[in-house]
Tab-separated table of C-alpha atoms and ligand atoms in Angstrom:
chain	number	residue	atom	x	y	z
A	1	MET	CA	-14.513	-13.687	-18.015
A	2	VAL	CA	-16.565	-11.100	-15.238
A	3	SER	CA	-16.734	-7.318	-16.275
A	4	HIS	CA	-15.359	-4.421	-14.518
A	5	SER	CA	-18.311	-3.327	-13.622
A	6	ARG	CA	-19.624	-6.924	-11.820
A	7	PHE	CA	-16.715	-5.932	-9.801
A	8	ARG	CA	-17.629	-2.541	-9.213
A	9	SER	CA	-21.178	-3.880	-7.612
A	10	TRP	CA	-19.330	-5.983	-5.058
A	11	ILE	CA	-16.347	-3.693	-3.737
A	12	ARG	CA	-17.733	-1.858	-1.022
A	13	ARG	CA	-15.769	1.346	0.499
A	14	SER	CA	-15.623	2.748	4.241
A	15	VAL	CA	-16.565	-0.780	5.893
A	16	LYS	CA	-13.689	-1.488	8.779
A	17	PHE	CA	-13.961	-5.161	9.709
A	18	GLU	CA	-12.849	-5.809	12.950
A	19	LYS	CA	-11.973	-9.429	12.856
A	20	LEU	CA	-12.431	-11.524	9.157
A	21	GLU	CA	-14.528	-13.916	10.109
A	22	ASP	CA	-16.701	-10.225	9.836
A	23	VAL	CA	-17.234	-10.432	6.173
A	24	SER	CA	-20.452	-12.030	4.886
A	25	PRO	CA	-21.024	-15.758	5.015
A	26	ALA	CA	-22.057	-15.205	1.340
A	27	PHE	CA	-18.289	-15.657	0.226
A	28	ASP	CA	-16.789	-19.049	0.795
A	29	LEU	CA	-13.210	-17.433	0.318
A	30	VAL	CA	-11.491	-14.907	2.499
A	31	ILE	CA	-8.249	-13.180	1.200
A	32	ASN	CA	-6.750	-10.456	3.673
A	33	CYS	CA	-4.868	-7.912	2.080
A	34	ALA	CA	-5.484	-5.278	4.697
A	35	GLY	CA	-2.243	-3.890	4.651
A	36	ILE	CA	-0.647	-2.342	7.849
A	37	GLY	CA	-4.191	-2.405	9.340
A	38	ALA	CA	-3.509	-6.343	9.829
A	39	ARG	CA	-1.929	-5.345	12.623
A	40	GLU	CA	-5.575	-4.993	14.853
A	41	LEU	CA	-7.164	-7.283	11.966
A	42	VAL	CA	-5.482	-10.148	12.798
A	43	GLN	CA	-3.806	-9.162	16.086
A	44	ASP	CA	0.193	-9.411	13.673
A	45	ILE	CA	2.445	-8.140	15.793
A	46	ASP	CA	5.169	-8.514	13.309
A	47	LEU	CA	3.880	-5.297	11.694
A	48	GLU	CA	5.582	-1.637	11.901
A	49	PRO	CA	4.274	1.606	9.933
A	50	HIS	CA	6.758	2.553	8.540
A	51	ARG	CA	5.415	6.467	7.998
A	52	GLY	CA	5.904	8.591	4.524
A	53	GLN	CA	5.439	11.140	3.431
A	54	VAL	CA	6.049	12.776	0.287
A	55	ALA	CA	4.748	16.452	-1.410
A	56	ILE	CA	2.906	16.697	-4.924
A	57	VAL	CA	3.861	20.123	-7.184
A	58	PRO	CA	3.591	20.868	-10.356
A	59	LYS	CA	5.185	19.426	-13.687
A	60	ILE	CA	8.906	19.610	-13.731
A	61	ASP	CA	10.519	21.854	-17.104
A	62	ASN	CA	12.414	19.030	-18.414
A	63	LEU	CA	12.093	15.879	-16.358
A	64	SER	CA	11.410	13.241	-18.228
A	65	CYS	CA	12.127	10.047	-15.224
A	66	ALA	CA	12.291	9.746	-11.742
A	67	ILE	CA	15.416	10.334	-9.411
A	68	VAL	CA	16.035	8.844	-6.600
A	69	CYS	CA	18.279	8.685	-4.047
A	70	ASP	CA	17.928	5.938	-2.027
A	71	ASP	CA	20.936	7.052	0.249
A	72	PRO	CA	20.572	9.410	3.447
A	73	PRO	CA	18.449	12.112	3.265
A	74	LEU	CA	15.979	10.131	1.390
A	75	MET	CA	15.050	11.963	-1.970
A	76	TYR	CA	12.991	11.446	-5.053
A	77	ALA	CA	11.078	13.213	-7.983
A	78	ILE	CA	8.711	11.115	-9.832
A	79	PRO	CA	7.163	13.530	-12.929
A	80	ARG	CA	3.449	11.898	-13.562
A	81	ALA	CA	1.061	12.647	-16.011
A	82	SER	CA	0.002	16.432	-14.774
A	83	ASP	CA	2.498	16.880	-11.374
A	84	CYS	CA	5.414	14.855	-9.688
A	85	VAL	CA	6.080	13.837	-6.588
A	86	PHE	CA	8.745	14.812	-4.102
A	87	GLY	CA	9.830	13.165	-1.648
A	88	GLY	CA	10.210	11.552	0.850
A	89	THR	CA	10.429	10.192	5.044
A	90	ASN	CA	10.908	6.689	6.301
A	91	GLU	CA	9.737	6.695	9.316
A	92	LEU	CA	8.377	4.130	12.409
A	93	SER	CA	5.519	6.521	13.100
A	94	ASP	CA	1.507	5.543	12.666
A	95	ASN	CA	0.844	10.210	12.619
A	96	LEU	CA	-1.638	10.519	9.503
A	97	ASP	CA	-0.822	14.182	10.097
A	98	ALA	CA	1.358	16.390	7.427
A	99	ASP	CA	4.371	17.752	9.476
A	100	PRO	CA	5.813	21.499	7.560
A	101	THR	CA	9.277	21.202	8.552
A	102	THR	CA	9.491	17.966	6.993
A	103	THR	CA	7.620	19.297	3.354
A	104	ALA	CA	10.089	22.146	3.178
A	105	ARG	CA	13.108	19.740	4.107
A	106	ILE	CA	11.618	17.818	0.728
A	107	ILE	CA	11.143	21.074	-1.334
A	108	ASP	CA	14.723	22.101	-0.055
A	109	GLU	CA	16.731	18.870	-0.931
A	110	CYS	CA	14.750	18.099	-4.459
A	111	THR	CA	15.372	21.637	-5.299
A	112	ARG	CA	19.277	21.034	-4.777
A	113	VAL	CA	19.602	18.053	-6.412
A	114	LEU	CA	17.183	19.457	-9.934
A	115	LYS	CA	18.650	22.654	-9.652
A	116	ILE	CA	15.487	24.668	-9.702
A	117	GLN	CA	13.683	27.460	-8.132
A	118	ASN	CA	11.416	26.422	-5.227
A	119	PRO	CA	7.999	25.188	-7.223
A	120	LEU	CA	4.444	25.114	-5.497
A	121	VAL	CA	3.527	22.725	-2.947
A	122	LEU	CA	-0.250	21.622	-4.415
A	123	ALA	CA	-0.091	18.773	-1.726
A	124	GLU	CA	0.859	16.872	1.489
A	125	ARG	CA	0.763	13.244	0.951
A	126	ILE	CA	1.004	10.937	4.224
A	127	GLY	CA	0.982	6.824	3.839
A	128	LEU	CA	2.530	3.692	6.336
A	129	ARG	CA	4.485	1.454	4.526
A	130	PRO	CA	2.957	-2.045	6.317
A	131	PHE	CA	6.189	-3.526	6.743
A	132	ARG	CA	6.810	-6.833	8.285
A	133	LYS	CA	9.504	-7.463	9.979
A	134	SER	CA	9.832	-11.933	9.809
A	135	GLY	CA	8.718	-10.780	6.018
A	136	VAL	CA	5.623	-11.004	3.458
A	137	CYS	CA	2.703	-12.755	4.888
A	138	LEU	CA	1.196	-15.097	2.058
A	139	GLU	CA	-0.865	-18.285	3.340
A	140	ARG	CA	-3.192	-20.341	3.273
A	141	ASP	CA	-5.963	-20.284	7.066
A	142	CYS	CA	-8.845	-20.825	8.842
A	143	LEU	CA	-11.208	-18.868	9.659
A	144	PRO	CA	-12.434	-20.304	13.240
A	145	ASP	CA	-16.039	-20.818	11.415
A	146	GLY	CA	-14.411	-23.186	9.351
A	147	ARG	CA	-13.892	-20.833	6.076
A	148	THR	CA	-10.249	-20.102	4.245
A	149	VAL	CA	-8.495	-16.941	4.360
A	150	ILE	CA	-5.744	-16.278	1.911
A	151	HIS	CA	-3.471	-13.497	3.339
A	152	ASN	CA	-1.924	-11.482	1.081
A	153	TYR	CA	-0.213	-8.374	3.300
A	154	GLY	CA	3.245	-6.838	4.522
A	155	HIS	CA	4.870	-5.652	1.412
A	156	GLY	CA	6.638	-2.280	3.677
A	157	GLY	CA	7.918	-0.092	0.761
A	158	SER	CA	7.624	-2.862	-2.334
A	159	GLY	CA	3.566	-3.065	-2.009
A	160	PHE	CA	3.500	-2.000	-5.432
A	161	THR	CA	6.332	-3.634	-7.421
A	162	LEU	CA	5.223	-6.863	-5.351
A	163	SER	CA	1.908	-6.444	-6.414
A	164	TRP	CA	1.270	-8.579	-9.798
A	165	GLY	CA	3.525	-11.258	-8.584
A	166	CYS	CA	1.560	-12.026	-4.805
A	167	ALA	CA	-2.013	-11.776	-6.446
A	168	GLN	CA	-1.232	-14.644	-8.753
A	169	LYS	CA	0.525	-16.147	-5.705
A	170	VAL	CA	-3.271	-15.765	-4.747
A	171	PHE	CA	-5.070	-17.089	-6.792
A	172	GLU	CA	-3.052	-20.362	-6.993
A	173	LEU	CA	-3.725	-20.763	-3.535
A	174	ALA	CA	-7.210	-20.485	-4.380
A	175	GLU	CA	-7.148	-22.426	-7.008
A	176	GLU	CA	-6.093	-25.383	-4.998
A	177	LEU	CA	-8.983	-24.777	-3.001
A	178	PRO	CA	-11.338	-28.550	-3.324
A	179	GLY	CA	-14.263	-26.973	-5.202
A	180	GLN	CA	-12.841	-24.586	-6.748
A	181	ARG	CA	-10.596	-25.432	-9.576
A	182	ARG	CA	-12.119	-23.769	-13.319
B	201	FAD	C1	5.387	7.259	0.247
B	201	FAD	C2	5.511	5.945	-0.446
B	201	FAD	C3	5.801	5.767	-1.555
B	201	FAD	C4	5.919	4.124	-1.797
B	201	FAD	N1	6.475	3.341	-2.338
B	201	FAD	C5	6.255	2.982	-3.105
B	201	FAD	C6	7.174	2.259	-4.140
B	201	FAD	O1	7.793	3.205	-4.679
B	201	FAD	N2	7.205	1.342	-5.296
B	201	FAD	C7	6.582	-0.158	-4.200
B	201	FAD	O2	6.815	-0.813	-4.685
B	201	FAD	N3	5.777	0.060	-3.303
B	201	FAD	C8	5.708	1.498	-2.542
B	201	FAD	N4	4.980	1.616	-1.131
B	201	FAD	C9	4.750	0.786	-0.702
B	201	FAD	C10	3.359	0.778	-1.513
B	201	FAD	O3	2.742	1.626	-1.065
B	201	FAD	C11	2.255	-0.311	0.239
B	201	FAD	O4	3.425	-1.444	0.178
B	201	FAD	C12	1.124	-1.229	-0.805
B	201	FAD	O5	-0.034	0.103	-1.029
B	201	FAD	C13	0.871	-2.019	0.095
B	201	FAD	O6	-0.215	-2.734	-0.304
B	201	FAD	P1	-1.078	-3.290	0.027
B	201	FAD	O7	-2.759	-3.406	-0.733
B	201	FAD	O8	-1.459	-4.535	0.919
B	201	FAD	O9	-2.422	-2.124	1.550
B	201	FAD	P2	-2.407	-0.863	1.767
B	201	FAD	O10	-2.547	0.115	0.330
B	201	FAD	O11	-2.339	-0.037	2.518
B	201	FAD	O12	-4.015	-1.202	1.636
B	201	FAD	C14	-5.028	-2.000	2.516
B	201	FAD	C15	-6.463	-1.432	2.465
B	201	FAD	O13	-6.805	-2.233	3.512
B	201	FAD	C16	-7.993	-1.484	3.822
B	201	FAD	N5	-8.117	-1.762	5.079
B	201	FAD	C17	-7.221	-1.807	6.547
B	201	FAD	N6	-7.574	-2.472	7.657
B	201	FAD	C18	-9.241	-3.173	7.355
B	201	FAD	C19	-9.833	-3.643	7.895
B	201	FAD	N7	-10.058	-4.136	9.119
B	201	FAD	N8	-11.041	-3.369	7.173
B	201	FAD	C20	-11.298	-3.292	5.573
B	201	FAD	N9	-10.522	-2.669	5.257
B	201	FAD	C21	-8.737	-2.265	6.137
B	201	FAD	C22	-7.197	-0.020	3.992
B	201	FAD	O14	-8.563	0.789	4.120
B	201	FAD	C23	-6.890	-0.184	2.628
B	201	FAD	O15	-7.879	0.230	1.883
B	201	FAD	C24	5.296	3.473	-1.099
B	201	FAD	C25	4.425	3.530	0.205
B	201	FAD	C26	4.631	5.212	0.548
B	201	FAD	C27	3.839	5.230	1.801
């Protein structure tokens, strides 16, 4: 069992690798979970950025569960502990800037469905779903320097949902390596 504080001491934020071989040689196993970043990192041309924009609004009275409408226009309202997420969009784009017209459209649609007045917009958030045309990449490979890499990226709009199963599969692939069995 490894304590959380020990993991924390290994986590480095704001590091951008140009290639996987740049990972310190102190690690004999590299796990590539770069999301849309894998497009450049491993030159995977199958990856597409499916941009999503949401608006964060204050908690909505009497909204105790998420409401999702996948038919166009995409609409969802997801209550959280201290606020609510209104969405959303799904378009092929790399643009990480918030678009005020899109926010207004999201608010209009959510308030229409929920039959409420326009709430205050606390924040706008943009993310790029790492969609991979040929499906999730979850496989073991070898780096030019001989180290093993396990790729785990390309989960599109389902990365949270799939994360437990994919992490388990990564763990199994790592355990199959010679000398890795515990
Ligand atoms: C608006 C929106 C709504 C969504 N709703 C849902 C939902 O309801 N359910 C669901 O299951 N999923 C949802 N998703 C999808 C989900 O967010 C993604 O599938 C998930 O975040 C992918 O996780 P990941 O760890 O593979 O990639 P990411 O979360 O993108 O993480 C990749 C990480 O790798 C780092 N990185 C990239 N390149 C490099 C590099 N060269 N060097 C070093 N680090 C690098 C990045 O900085 C980042 O920290 C949604 C996404 C969006 C945008």
